[in-house]
Coordinates of C-alpha atoms in Angstrom, one line a residue:
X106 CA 21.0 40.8 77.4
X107 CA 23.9 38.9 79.1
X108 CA 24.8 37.3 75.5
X109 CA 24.8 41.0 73.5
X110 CA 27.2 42.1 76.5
X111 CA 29.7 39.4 76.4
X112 CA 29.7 38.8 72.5
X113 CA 29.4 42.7 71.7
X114 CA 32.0 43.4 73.8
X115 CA 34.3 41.1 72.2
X116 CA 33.6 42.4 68.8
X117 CA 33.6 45.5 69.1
X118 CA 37.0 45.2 71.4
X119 CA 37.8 43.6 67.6
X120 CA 36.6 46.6 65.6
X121 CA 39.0 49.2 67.5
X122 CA 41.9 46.7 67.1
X123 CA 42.2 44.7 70.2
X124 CA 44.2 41.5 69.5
X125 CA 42.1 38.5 69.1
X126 CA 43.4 36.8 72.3
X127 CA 43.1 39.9 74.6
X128 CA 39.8 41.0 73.0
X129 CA 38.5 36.9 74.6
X130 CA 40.2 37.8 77.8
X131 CA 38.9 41.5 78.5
X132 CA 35.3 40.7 76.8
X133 CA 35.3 38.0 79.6
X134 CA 36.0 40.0 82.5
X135 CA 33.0 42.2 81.2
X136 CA 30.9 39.8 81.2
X137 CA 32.0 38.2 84.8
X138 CA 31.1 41.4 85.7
X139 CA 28.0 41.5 84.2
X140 CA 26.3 38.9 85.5
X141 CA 28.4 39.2 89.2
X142 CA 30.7 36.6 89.4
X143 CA 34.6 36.8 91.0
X144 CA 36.8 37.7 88.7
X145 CA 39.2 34.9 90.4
X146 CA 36.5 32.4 89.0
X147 CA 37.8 34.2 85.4
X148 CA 41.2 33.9 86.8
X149 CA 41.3 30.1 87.7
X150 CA 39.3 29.0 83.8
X151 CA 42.3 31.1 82.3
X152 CA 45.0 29.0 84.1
X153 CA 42.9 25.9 83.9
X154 CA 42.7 26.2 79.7
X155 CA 46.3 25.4 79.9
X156 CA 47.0 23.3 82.4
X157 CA 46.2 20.2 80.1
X158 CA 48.7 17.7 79.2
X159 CA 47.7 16.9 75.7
X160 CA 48.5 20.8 75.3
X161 CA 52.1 19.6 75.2
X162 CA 51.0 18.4 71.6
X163 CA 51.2 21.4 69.9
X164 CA 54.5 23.2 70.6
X165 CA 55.9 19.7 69.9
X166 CA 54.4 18.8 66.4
X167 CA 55.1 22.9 65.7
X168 CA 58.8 22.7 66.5
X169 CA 58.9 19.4 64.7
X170 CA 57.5 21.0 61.7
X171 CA 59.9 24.1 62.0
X172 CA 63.3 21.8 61.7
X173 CA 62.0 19.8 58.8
X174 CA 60.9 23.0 57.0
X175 CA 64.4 24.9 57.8
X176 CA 66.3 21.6 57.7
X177 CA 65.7 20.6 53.7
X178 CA 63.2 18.3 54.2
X179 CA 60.4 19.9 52.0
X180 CA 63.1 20.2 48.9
X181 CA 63.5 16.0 49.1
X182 CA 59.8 15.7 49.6
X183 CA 59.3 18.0 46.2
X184 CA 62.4 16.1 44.8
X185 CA 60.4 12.5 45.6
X186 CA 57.1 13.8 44.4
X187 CA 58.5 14.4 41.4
X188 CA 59.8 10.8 40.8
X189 CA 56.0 9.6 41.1
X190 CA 54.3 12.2 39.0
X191 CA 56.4 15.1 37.4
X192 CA 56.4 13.0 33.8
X193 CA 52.9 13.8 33.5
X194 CA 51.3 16.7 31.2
X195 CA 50.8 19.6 34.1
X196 CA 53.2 16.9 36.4
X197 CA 54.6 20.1 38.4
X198 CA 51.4 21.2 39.4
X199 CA 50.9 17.4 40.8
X200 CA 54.3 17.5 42.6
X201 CA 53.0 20.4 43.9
X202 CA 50.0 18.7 45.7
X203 CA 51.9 15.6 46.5
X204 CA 54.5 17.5 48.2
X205 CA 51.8 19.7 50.3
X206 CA 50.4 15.8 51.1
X207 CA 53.5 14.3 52.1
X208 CA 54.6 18.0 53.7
X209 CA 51.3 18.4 55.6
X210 CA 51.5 15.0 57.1
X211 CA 54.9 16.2 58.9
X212 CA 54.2 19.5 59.6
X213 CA 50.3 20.0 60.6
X214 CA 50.5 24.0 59.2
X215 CA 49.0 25.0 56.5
X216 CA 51.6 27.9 56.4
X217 CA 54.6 26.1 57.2
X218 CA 53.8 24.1 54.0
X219 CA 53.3 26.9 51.6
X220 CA 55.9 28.6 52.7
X221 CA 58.5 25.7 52.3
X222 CA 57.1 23.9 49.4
X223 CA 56.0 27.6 47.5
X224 CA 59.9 28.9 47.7
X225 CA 60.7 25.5 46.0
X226 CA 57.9 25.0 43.8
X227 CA 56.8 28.3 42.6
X228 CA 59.8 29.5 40.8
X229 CA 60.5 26.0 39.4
X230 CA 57.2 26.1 37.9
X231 CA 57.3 29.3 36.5
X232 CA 60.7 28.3 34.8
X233 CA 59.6 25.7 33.2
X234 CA 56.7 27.6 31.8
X235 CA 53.8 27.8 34.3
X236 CA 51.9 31.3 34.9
X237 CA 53.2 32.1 38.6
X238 CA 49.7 32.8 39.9
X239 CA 48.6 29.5 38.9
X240 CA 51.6 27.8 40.3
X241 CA 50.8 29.9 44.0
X242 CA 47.5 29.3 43.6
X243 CA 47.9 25.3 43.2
X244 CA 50.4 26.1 46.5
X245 CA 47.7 27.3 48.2
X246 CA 45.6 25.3 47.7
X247 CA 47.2 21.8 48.0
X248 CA 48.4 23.3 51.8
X249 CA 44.9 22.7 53.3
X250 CA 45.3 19.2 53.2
X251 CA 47.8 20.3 56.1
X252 CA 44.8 21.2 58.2
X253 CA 43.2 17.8 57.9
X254 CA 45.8 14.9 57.5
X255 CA 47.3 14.4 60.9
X256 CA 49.1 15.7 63.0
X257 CA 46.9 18.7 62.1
X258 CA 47.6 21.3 65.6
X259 CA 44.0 22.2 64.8
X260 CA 42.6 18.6 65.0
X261 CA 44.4 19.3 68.8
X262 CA 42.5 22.5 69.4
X263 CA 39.4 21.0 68.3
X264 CA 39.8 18.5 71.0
X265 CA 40.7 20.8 74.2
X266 CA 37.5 22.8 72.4
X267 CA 35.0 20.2 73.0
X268 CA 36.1 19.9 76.5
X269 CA 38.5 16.5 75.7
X270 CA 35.4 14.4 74.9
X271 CA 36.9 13.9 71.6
X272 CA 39.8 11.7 71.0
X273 CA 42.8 13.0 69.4
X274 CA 43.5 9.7 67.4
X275 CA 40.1 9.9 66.7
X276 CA 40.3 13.1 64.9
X277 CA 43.8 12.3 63.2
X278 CA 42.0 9.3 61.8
X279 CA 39.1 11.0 60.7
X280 CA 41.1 13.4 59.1
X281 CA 43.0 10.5 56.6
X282 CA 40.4 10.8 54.0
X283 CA 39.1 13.7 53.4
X284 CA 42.6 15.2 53.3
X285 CA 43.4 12.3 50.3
X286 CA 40.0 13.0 49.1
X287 CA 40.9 17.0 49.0
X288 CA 44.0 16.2 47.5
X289 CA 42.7 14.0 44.9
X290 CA 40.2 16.8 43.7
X291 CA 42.9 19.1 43.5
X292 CA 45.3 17.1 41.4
X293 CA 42.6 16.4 39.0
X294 CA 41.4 20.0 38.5
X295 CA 45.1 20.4 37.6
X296 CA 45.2 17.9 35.5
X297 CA 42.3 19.4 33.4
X298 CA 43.6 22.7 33.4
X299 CA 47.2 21.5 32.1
X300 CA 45.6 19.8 29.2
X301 CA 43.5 22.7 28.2
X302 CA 46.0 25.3 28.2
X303 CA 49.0 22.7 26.9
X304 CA 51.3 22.8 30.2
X305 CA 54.3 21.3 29.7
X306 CA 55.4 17.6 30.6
X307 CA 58.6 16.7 32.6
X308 CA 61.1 14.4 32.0
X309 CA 61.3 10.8 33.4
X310 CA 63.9 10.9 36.2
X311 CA 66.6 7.7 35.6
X312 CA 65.9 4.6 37.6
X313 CA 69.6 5.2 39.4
X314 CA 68.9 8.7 40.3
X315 CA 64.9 8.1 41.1
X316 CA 66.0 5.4 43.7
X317 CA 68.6 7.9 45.4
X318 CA 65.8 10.6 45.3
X319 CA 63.5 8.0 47.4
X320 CA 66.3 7.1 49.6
X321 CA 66.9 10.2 50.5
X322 CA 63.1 11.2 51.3
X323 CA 63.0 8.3 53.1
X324 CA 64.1 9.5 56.6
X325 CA 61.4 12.1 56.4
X326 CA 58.8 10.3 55.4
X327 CA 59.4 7.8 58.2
X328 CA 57.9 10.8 60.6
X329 CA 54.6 10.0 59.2
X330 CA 55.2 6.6 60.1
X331 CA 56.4 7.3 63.3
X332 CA 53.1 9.5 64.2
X333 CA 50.5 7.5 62.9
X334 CA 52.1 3.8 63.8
X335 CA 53.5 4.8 67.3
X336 CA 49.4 6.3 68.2
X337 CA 47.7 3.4 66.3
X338 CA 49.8 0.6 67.7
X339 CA 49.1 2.0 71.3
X340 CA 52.9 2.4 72.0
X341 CA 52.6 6.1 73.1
X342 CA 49.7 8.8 73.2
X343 CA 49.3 11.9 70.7
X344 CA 51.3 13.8 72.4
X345 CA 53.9 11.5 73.5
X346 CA 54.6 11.0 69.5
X347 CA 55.1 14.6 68.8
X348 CA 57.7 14.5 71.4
X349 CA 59.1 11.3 69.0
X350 CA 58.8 13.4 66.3
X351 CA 60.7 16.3 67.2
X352 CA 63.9 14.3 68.4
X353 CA 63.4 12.0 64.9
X354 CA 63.7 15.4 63.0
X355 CA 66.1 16.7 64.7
X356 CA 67.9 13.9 64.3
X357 CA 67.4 13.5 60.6
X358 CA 67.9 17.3 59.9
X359 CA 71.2 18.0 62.3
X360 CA 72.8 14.0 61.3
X361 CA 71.9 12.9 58.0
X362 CA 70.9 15.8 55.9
X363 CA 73.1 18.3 57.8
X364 CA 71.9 20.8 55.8
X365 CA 71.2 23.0 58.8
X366 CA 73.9 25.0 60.8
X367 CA 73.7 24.1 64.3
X368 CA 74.4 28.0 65.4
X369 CA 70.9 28.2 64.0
X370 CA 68.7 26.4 65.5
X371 CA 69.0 28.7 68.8
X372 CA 67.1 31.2 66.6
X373 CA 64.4 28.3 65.0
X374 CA 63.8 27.6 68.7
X375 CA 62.8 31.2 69.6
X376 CA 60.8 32.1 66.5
X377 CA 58.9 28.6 67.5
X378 CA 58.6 30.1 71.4
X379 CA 57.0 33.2 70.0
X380 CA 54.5 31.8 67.9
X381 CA 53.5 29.4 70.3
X382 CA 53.0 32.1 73.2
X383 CA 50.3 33.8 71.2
X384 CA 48.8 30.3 70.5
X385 CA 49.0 29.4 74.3
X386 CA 47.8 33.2 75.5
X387 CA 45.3 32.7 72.9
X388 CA 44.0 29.2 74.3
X389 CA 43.7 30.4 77.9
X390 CA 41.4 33.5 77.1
X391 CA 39.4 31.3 75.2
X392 CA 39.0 29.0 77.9
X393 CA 37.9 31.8 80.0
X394 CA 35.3 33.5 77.4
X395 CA 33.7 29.5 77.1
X396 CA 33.5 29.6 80.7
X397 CA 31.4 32.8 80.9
X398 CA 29.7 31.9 78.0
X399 CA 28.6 28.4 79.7
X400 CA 27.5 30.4 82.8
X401 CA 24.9 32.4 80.1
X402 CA 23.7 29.7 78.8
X403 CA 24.5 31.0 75.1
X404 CA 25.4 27.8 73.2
X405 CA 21.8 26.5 75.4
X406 CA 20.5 29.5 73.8
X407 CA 22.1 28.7 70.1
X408 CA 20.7 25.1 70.1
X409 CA 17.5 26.1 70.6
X410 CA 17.7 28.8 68.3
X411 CA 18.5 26.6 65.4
X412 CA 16.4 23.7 66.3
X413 CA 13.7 26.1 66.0
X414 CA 14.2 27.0 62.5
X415 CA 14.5 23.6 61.6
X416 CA 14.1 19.6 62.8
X417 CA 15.7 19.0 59.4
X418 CA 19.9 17.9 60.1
X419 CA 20.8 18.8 56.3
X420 CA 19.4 22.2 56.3
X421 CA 20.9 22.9 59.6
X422 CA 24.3 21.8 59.2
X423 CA 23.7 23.8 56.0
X424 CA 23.4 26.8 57.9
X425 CA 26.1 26.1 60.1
X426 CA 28.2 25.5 56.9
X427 CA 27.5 29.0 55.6
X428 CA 27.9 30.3 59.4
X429 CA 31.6 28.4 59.2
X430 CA 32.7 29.7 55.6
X431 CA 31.4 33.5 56.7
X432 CA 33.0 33.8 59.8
X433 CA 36.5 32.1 58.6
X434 CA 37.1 34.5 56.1
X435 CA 36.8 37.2 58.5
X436 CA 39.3 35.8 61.4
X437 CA 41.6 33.1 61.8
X438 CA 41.1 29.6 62.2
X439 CA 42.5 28.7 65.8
X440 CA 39.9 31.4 67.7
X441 CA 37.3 30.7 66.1
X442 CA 37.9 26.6 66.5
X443 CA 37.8 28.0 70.3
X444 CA 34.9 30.1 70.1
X445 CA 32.9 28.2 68.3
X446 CA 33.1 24.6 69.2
X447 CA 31.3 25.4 72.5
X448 CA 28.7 27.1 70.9
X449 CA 28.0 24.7 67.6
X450 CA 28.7 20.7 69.5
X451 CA 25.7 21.1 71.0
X452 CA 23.6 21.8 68.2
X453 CA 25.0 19.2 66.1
X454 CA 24.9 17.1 69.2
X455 CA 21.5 17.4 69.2
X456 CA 20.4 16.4 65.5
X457 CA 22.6 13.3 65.8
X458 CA 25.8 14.5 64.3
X459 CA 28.8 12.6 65.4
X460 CA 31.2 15.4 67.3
X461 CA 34.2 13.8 64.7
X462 CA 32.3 13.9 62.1
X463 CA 31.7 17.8 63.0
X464 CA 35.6 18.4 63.7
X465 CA 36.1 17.7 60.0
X466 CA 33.2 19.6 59.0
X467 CA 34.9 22.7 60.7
X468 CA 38.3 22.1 59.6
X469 CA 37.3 22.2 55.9
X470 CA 35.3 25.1 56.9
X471 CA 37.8 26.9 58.4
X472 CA 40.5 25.8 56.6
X473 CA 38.6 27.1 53.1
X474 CA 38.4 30.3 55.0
X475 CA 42.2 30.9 55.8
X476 CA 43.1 31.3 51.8
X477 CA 40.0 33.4 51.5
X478 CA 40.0 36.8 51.7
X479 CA 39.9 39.4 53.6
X480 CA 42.1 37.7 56.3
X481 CA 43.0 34.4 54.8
X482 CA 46.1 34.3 56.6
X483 CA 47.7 31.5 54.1
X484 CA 46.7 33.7 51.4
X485 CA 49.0 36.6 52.6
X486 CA 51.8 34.1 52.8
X487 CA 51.3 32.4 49.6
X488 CA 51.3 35.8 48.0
X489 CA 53.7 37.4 49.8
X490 CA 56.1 34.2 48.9
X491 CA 55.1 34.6 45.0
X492 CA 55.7 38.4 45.2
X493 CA 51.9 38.3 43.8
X494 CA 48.9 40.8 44.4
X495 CA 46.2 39.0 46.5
X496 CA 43.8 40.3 43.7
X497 CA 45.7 38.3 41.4
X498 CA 46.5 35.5 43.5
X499 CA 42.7 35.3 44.3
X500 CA 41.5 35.0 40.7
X501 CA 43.3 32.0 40.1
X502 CA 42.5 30.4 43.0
X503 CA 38.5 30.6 41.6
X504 CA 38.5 27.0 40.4
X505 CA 40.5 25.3 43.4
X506 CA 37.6 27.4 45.6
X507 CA 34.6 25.3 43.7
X508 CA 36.9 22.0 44.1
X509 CA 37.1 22.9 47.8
X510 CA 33.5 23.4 48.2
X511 CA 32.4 19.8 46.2
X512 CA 34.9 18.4 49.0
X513 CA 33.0 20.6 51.4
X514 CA 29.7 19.1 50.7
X515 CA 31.2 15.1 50.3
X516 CA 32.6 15.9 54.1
X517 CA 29.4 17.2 55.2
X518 CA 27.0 14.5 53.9
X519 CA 29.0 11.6 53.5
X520 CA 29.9 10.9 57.5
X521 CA 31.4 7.8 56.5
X522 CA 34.6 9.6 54.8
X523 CA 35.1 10.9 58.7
X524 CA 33.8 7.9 60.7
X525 CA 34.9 5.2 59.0
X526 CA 38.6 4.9 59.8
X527 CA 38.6 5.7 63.4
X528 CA 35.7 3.3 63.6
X529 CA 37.5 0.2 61.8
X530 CA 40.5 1.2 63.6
X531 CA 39.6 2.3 67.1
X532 CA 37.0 -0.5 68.0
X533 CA 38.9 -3.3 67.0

């Protein structure tokens, strides 16, 4: 009874409208209620879900991601992608993919990176000769790699999710390969699709104007370096080299590519506030709903649940697959990280699953789910930059679903693609 009052307050809070973040907070005061305990105890989890240092980590990567996207950085990366593989039959599409890879590893958003590499990419493809719902569906496509190569914000969430028992590096490691993996089985669906419907090569860029090209993408590119090699090398924490990377791009966007008007950036700074106060409000009511969920006993309740209907750990992380790819089509990926890592660690916990291993299963999950409709929230954007029907958008983005879902199944069953990097890396 105590879990059909919490969670059925909370959904249907949901069905009449209520934002996702309030509909946590409220549903939790309910269920305080419910089983009569202080509301100040609600009170204190809400404050306490935010108080956390390596919080700091996501308005910083988010900002850093805003500059370079405002600031030119995603037109070099396309320009430099191009050098590498735009002479290829279908070479666009590639670009395409390679510049989501490069973009993602700055940025951490899958929206950030189709909306900056889609406004470049999708009418150069079209001019040269592309269908435009192919071109925004290989966007779309190629910006979940965002979601898993670090800094990925979610990889962050994931981590304050499971209570900081999960290392940060540990997670941006473990997102390294799948991410190239996804990326890999994206460019050669392309690549197969451009030969059999005759897509158009590209020209070879000159050697002169290829090396300024690299040059130039250089100084971004170096943010990746700066991440990863600044966390690896043990000179400062996650969240101490998102910090780095906001003054590196501000740097590199306000002082070598000047591209970006510094009476501007008053106005980037406040459309990064606002997104991050629904992030932050959303985070603490989460923290609160866990905390009344704890108190329940409902993820106790859950594991038991699905231990019962099997001993077998491929069937049940089957089902939680199927539970994941459900439930991220119908809301968006940062609530239901929060909701439903409490409720799921424990289960996989229990069969033996590695709670990295899981934070990659949920990310492909979840990330599959955010260009799915009905409320694939990268969808909306990728159509919305093509000037596209999602109808349309969505039937070309039939085959890049199956390529999602064979990466899907590799990340599931194949632990080593998650494990094996942090472990080489971490242990040394």
């Amino acid at each position: 009874m105590d879990a059909l009052i919490l969670l059925g307050s909370f959904f249907l809070l949901m069905l009449i409208g209520t934002p996702v973040a309030y509909a946590l907070g409220i549903a939790a005061l309910i269920g305080a209620w419910w089983i009569d305990i202080p509301l100040d105890a609600v009170m204190i989890a809400i404050s306490s879900g935010v108080n956390k240092f390596s919080l700091l980590a996501i308005p910083f990567f988010v900002l850093a991601g805003a500059i370079m996207a405002e600031g030119g950085m995603a037109r070099r990366l396309v320009a430099f992608a191009n050098v590498l593989v735009g002479f290829i039959r279908g070479g666009l599409s590639l670009v395409n993919i390679l510049a989501s890879t490069f973009f993602g590893a700055i940025s951490g958003s899958s929206m950030a990176d189709t909306a900056s590499v889609g406004t470049v990419l999708i009418p150069e493809m079209e001019k040269k000769g592309y269908p435009r719902e192919f071109a925004t569906a290989v966007t779309i496509g190629g910006s979940v790699q965002a979601i898993l190569i670090p800094p990925s914000h979610n990889a962050v969430i994931y981590s304050l999710a499971a209570g900081g028992s999960v290392s940060i590096a540990a997670l941006f490691l473990a997102g390294v390969l799948p991410g190239l993996l996804l990326g890999a089985t994206l460019a050669a669906m392309c690549l197969v699709i451009a030969k059999r419907k005759n897509y158009p090569k590209g020209d070879v860029i000159p050697l002169r104007q290829a090396l300024k090209i690299c040059a130039d993408a250089l100084w971004g590119l170096m943010t990746m370096v700066i991440i990863l090699g600044g966390i690896l090398s043990g000179v400062f924490t996650a969240t101490e080299s998102a910090s780095i990377a906001v003054l590196w791009a501000f740097f590199v966007t306000m002082f070598i590519y000047r591209d970006y008007r510094w009476r501007e950036i008053p106005k980037l700074v406040h459309r990064t506030v606002k997104t991050l106060a629904i992030v932050m409000i959303l985070i603490a009511f989460a923290s609160s709903f866990g905390y009344i969920m704890t108190l329940m006993q409902i993820p106790l309740q859950i594991t038991t649940a699905f231990t019962t209907l099997s001993d077998n750990r491929y069937v049940i992380l089957m089902l939680i697959n199927v539970l994941l790819l459900a439930l991220g089509t119908l809301m968006d990926m940062a609530p239901l990280i929060l909701i439903l890592t409490p409720i799921l660690l424990p289960v996989v916990t229990a069969i033996g699953i590695d709670p990295v291993h899981f934070g990659m299963i949920m990310m492909v999950n979840l990330g599959m789910g955010l260009i799915t409709p009905p409320v694939g929230g990268v969808l909306f954007v990728g159509s919305a930059v093509a000037k596209l029907p999602m109808e349309t958008v969505v039937k070309a983005l039939l085959p890049f679903y199956v390529g999602l879902f064979l990466v899907l199944m590799a990340v599931t069953y194949l632990p080593a693609l998650s494990l094996w990097l942090p472990q080489a890396v971490l242990t040394k």
